[in-house]
mmCIF file of C-alpha atoms in Angstrom:
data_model
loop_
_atom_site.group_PDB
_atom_site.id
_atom_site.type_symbol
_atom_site.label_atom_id
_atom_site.label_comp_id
_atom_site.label_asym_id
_atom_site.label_seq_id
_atom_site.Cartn_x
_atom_site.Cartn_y
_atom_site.Cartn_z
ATOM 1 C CA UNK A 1 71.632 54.590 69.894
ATOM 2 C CA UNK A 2 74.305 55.401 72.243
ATOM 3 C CA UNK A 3 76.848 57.893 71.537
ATOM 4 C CA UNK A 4 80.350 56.916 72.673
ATOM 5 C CA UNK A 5 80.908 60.088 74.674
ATOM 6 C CA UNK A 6 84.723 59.932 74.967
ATOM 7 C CA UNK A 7 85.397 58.886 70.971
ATOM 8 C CA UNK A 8 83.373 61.921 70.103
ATOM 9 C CA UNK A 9 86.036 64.089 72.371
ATOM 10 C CA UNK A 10 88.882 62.448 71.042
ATOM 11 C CA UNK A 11 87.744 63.313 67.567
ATOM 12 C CA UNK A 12 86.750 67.327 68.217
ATOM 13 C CA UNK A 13 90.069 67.309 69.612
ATOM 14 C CA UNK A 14 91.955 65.646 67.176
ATOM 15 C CA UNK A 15 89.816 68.558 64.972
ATOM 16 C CA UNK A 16 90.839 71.187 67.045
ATOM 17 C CA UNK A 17 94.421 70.369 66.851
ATOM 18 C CA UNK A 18 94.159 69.806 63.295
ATOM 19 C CA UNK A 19 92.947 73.063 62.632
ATOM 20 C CA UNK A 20 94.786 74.974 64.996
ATOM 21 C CA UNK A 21 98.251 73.742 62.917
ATOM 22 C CA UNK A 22 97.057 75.328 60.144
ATOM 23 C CA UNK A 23 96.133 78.501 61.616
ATOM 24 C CA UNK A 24 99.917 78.252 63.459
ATOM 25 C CA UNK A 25 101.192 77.752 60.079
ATOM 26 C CA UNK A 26 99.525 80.096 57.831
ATOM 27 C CA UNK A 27 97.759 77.269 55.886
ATOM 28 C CA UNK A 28 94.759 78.632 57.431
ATOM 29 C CA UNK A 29 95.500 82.697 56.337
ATOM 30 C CA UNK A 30 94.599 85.221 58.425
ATOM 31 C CA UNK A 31 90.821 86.568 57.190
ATOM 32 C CA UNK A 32 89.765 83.357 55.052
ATOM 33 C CA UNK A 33 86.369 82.686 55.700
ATOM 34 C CA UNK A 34 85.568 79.756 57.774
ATOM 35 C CA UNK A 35 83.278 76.940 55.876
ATOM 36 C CA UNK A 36 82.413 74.576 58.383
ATOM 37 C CA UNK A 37 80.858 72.020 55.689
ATOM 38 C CA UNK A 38 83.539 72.007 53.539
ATOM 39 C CA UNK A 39 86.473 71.827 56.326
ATOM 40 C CA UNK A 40 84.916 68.758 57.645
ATOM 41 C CA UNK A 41 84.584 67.024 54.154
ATOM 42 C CA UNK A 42 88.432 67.971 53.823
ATOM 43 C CA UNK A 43 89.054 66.093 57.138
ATOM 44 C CA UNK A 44 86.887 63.563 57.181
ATOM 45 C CA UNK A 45 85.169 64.566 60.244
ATOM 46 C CA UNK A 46 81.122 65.188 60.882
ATOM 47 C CA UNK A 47 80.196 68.660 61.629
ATOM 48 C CA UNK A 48 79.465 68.024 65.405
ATOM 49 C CA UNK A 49 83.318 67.218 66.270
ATOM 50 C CA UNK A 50 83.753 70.163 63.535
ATOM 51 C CA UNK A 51 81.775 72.221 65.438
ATOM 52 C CA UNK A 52 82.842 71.790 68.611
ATOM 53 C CA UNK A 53 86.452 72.655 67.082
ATOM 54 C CA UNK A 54 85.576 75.718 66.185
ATOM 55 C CA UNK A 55 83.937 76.962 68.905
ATOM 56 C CA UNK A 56 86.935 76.517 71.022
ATOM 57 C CA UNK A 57 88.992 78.242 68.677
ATOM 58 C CA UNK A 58 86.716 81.102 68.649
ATOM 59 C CA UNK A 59 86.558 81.206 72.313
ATOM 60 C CA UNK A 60 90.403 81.553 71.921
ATOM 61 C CA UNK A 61 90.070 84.146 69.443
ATOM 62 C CA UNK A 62 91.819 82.622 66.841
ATOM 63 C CA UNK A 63 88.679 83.030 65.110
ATOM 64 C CA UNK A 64 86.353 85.670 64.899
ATOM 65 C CA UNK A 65 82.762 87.302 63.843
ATOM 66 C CA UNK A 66 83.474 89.867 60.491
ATOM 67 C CA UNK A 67 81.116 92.434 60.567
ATOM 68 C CA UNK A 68 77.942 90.209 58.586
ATOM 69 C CA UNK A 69 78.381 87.724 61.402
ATOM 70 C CA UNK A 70 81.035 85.277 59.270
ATOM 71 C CA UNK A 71 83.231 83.041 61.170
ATOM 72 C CA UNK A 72 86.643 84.091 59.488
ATOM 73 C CA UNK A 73 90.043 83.408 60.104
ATOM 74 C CA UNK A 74 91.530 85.946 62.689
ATOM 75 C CA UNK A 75 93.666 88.871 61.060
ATOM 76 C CA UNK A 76 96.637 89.314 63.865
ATOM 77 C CA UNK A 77 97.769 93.117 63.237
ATOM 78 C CA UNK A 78 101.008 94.270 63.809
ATOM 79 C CA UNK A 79 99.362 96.151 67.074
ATOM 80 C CA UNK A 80 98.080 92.754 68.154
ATOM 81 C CA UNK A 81 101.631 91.298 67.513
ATOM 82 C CA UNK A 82 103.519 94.407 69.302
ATOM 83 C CA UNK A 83 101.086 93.282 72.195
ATOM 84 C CA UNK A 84 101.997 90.102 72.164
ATOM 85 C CA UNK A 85 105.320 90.814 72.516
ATOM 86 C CA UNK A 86 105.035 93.257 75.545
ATOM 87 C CA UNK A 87 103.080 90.451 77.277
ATOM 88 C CA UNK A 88 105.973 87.813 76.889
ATOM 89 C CA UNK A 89 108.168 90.282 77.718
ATOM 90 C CA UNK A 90 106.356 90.829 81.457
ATOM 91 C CA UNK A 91 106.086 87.060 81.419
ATOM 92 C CA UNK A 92 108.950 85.250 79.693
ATOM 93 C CA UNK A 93 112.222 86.076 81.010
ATOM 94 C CA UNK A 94 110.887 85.035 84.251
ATOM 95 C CA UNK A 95 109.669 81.524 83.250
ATOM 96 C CA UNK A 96 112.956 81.320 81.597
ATOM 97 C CA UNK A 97 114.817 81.999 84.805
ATOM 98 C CA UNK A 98 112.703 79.587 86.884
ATOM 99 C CA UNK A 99 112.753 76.909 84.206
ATOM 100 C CA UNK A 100 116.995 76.756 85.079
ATOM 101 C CA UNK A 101 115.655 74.831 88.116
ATOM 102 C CA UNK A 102 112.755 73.189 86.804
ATOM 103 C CA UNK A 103 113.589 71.506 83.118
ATOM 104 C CA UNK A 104 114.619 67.840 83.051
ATOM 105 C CA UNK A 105 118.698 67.128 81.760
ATOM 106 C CA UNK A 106 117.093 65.564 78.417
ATOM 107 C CA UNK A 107 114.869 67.751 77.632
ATOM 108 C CA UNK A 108 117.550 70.897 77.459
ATOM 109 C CA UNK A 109 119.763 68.000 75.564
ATOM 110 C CA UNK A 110 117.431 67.679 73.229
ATOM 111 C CA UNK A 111 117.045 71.347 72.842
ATOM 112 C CA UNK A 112 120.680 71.665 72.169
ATOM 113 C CA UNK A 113 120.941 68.988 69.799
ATOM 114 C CA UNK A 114 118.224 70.843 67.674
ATOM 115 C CA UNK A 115 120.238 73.773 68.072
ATOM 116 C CA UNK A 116 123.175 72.329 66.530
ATOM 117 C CA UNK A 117 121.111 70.472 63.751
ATOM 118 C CA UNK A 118 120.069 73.879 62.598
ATOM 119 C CA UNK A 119 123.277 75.702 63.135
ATOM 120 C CA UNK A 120 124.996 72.650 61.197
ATOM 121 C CA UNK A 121 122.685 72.922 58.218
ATOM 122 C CA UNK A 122 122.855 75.743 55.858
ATOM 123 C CA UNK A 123 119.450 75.301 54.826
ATOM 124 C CA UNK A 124 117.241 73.505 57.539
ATOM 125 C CA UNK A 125 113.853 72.579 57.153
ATOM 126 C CA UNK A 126 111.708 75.920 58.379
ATOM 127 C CA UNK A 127 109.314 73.323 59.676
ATOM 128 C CA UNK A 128 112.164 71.839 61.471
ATOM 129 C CA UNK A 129 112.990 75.758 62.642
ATOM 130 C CA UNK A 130 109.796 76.233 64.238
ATOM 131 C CA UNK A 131 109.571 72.954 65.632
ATOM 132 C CA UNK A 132 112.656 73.445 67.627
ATOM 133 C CA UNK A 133 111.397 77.217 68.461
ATOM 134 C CA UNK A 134 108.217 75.838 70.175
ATOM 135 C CA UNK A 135 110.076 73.190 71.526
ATOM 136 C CA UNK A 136 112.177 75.663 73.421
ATOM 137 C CA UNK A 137 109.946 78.229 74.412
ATOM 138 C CA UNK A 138 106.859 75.974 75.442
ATOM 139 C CA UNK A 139 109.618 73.913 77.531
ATOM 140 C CA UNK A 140 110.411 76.672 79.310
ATOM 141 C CA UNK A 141 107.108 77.985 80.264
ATOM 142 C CA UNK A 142 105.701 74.433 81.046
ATOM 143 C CA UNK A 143 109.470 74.026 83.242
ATOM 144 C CA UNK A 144 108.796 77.093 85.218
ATOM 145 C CA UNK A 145 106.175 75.383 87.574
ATOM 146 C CA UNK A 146 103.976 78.445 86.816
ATOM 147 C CA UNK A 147 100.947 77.056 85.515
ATOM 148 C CA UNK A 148 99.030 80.408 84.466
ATOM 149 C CA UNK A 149 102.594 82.074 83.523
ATOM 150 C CA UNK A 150 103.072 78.631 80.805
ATOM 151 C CA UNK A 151 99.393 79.475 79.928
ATOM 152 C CA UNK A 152 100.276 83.344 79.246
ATOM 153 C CA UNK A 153 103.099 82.295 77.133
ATOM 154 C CA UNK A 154 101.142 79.704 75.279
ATOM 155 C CA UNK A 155 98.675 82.202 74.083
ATOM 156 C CA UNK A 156 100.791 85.020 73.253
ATOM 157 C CA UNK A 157 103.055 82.824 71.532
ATOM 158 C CA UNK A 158 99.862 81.504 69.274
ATOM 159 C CA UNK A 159 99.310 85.339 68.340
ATOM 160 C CA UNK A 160 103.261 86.289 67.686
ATOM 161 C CA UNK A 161 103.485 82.988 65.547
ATOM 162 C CA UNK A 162 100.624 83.538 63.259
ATOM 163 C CA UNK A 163 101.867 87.032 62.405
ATOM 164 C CA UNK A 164 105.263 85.795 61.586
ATOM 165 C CA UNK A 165 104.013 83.055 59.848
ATOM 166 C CA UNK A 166 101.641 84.931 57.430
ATOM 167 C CA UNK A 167 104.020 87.258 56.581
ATOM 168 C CA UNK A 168 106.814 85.292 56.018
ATOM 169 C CA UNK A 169 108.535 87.565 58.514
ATOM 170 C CA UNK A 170 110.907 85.044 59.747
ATOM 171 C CA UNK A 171 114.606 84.298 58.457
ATOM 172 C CA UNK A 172 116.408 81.062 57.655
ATOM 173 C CA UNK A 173 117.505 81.028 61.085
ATOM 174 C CA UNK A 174 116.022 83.262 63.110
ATOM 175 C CA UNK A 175 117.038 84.285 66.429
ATOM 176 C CA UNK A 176 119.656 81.705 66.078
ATOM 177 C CA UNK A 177 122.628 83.303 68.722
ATOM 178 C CA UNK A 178 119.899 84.473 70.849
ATOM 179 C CA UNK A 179 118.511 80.615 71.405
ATOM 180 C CA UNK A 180 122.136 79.918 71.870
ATOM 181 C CA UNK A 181 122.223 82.106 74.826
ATOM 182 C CA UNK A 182 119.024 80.912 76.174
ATOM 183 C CA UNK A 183 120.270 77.282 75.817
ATOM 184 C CA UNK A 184 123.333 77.782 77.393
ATOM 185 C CA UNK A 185 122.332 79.436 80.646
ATOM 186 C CA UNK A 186 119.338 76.862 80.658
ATOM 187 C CA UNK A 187 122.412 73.913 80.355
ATOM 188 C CA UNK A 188 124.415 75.912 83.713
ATOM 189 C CA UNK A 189 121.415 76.334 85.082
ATOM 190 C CA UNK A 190 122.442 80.088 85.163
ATOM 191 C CA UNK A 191 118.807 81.940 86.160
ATOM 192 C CA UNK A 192 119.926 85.369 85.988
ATOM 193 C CA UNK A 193 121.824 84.641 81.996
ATOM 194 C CA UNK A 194 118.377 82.653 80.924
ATOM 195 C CA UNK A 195 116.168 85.692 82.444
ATOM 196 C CA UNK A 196 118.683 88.105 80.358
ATOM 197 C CA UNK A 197 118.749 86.163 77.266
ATOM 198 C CA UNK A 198 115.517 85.920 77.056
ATOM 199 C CA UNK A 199 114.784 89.628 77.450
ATOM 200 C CA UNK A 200 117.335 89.938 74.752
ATOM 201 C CA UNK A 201 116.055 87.714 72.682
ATOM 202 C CA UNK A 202 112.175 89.212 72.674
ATOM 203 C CA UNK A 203 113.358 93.008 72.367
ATOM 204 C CA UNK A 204 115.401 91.885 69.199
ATOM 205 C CA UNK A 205 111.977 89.972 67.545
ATOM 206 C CA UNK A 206 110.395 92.829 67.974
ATOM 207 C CA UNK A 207 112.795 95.625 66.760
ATOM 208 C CA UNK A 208 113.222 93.186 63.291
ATOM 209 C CA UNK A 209 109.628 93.296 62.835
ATOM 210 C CA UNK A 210 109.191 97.057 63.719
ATOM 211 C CA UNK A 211 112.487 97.562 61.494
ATOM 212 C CA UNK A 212 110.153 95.816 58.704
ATOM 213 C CA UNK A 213 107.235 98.471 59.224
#
């Protein structure tokens, strides 16, 4: 029988995705064993898409080998997190400043509508939150042209997001007047304010969380 090569890609990726949402989100905790039988009964998937799923997440290292050889759910330490941070902080404020050139009218009106959504709503959806925080960020690594710098941010922010997640570290409307800044100077186009608020905005995350320890 033939195998239809590019349905069985769209499904491990459609796995991977899956999966990698509830890593993002906590669903998937940090140290839960990894049961590849059962997780593709849950989603309705054979084990080769399955399979293929998790081996890219492991190559990632979003999942990793416990000492008897279990696939397990990675456990993002506040050392890995602190790491993180450094590494956006070499990496972000400059994507930020070249995005002022780069990122389409809409897409930083969008942004600012979110903005105001959340700063309009005294209680907004967290999912909604962190929608409009990877919105923003991922838009302005993918707008500064730098395709290994948007790749960098992409992977640190996996790792900063999972340890915020998991430990509920993040408030009702976090980093709200920073995003405001960055928003602001992205909307005049202002490089040097976007590189600036963005440096402000990473050295606060990180002094809340160290503030927490």
């Amino acid at each position: 029988m033939d195998v239809d090569v590019p349905a069985e890609r769209s499904l491990a990726d459609e796995t991977y995705q899956s999966l990698l949402t509830e890593i993002l989100s906590a669903q998937l905790a940090g140290g839960a064993v990894v049961q590849e039988r059962r997780l593709a009964a849950r989603l309705g998937v054979s084990r080769s898409p399955m399979r293929d799923a998790l081996g890219r997440l492991e190559g990632q290292g979003l999942l990793v080998r416990n000492v008897k050889g279990v696939l397990t759910v990675r456990i993002v330490t506040l050392a890995d997190y602190l790491n993180g941070v450094a590494m956006r902080m070499l990496v972000e404020p400059s994507a930020a400043a070249l995005a002022c050139k780069g990122i389409a009218a809409e897409t930083v009106a969008d942004l600012a509508a979110m903005l105001d959504a959340i700063e309009a709503d005294p209680d907004p959806d967290p999912d909604f939150v962190w929608a409009f925080d990877d919105a923003l960020h991922q838009g302005i690594a993918d707008a500064s042209g730098n395709p290994f710098m948007a790749d960098t941010i992409l992977q640190m922010r996996r790792y900063t997001t999972i340890f915020e997640r998991q430990r509920k570290l993040a408030h009702r409307k976090p980093g709200l007047s920073d995003h405001q800044g960055i928003v602001r100077a992205l909307l005049d186009r202002d490089a040097e304010a976007a590189r600036a608020a963005m440096t402000l905005h990473l050295d606060r995350i990180r002094r809340n969380v160290l503030s927490t320890y």
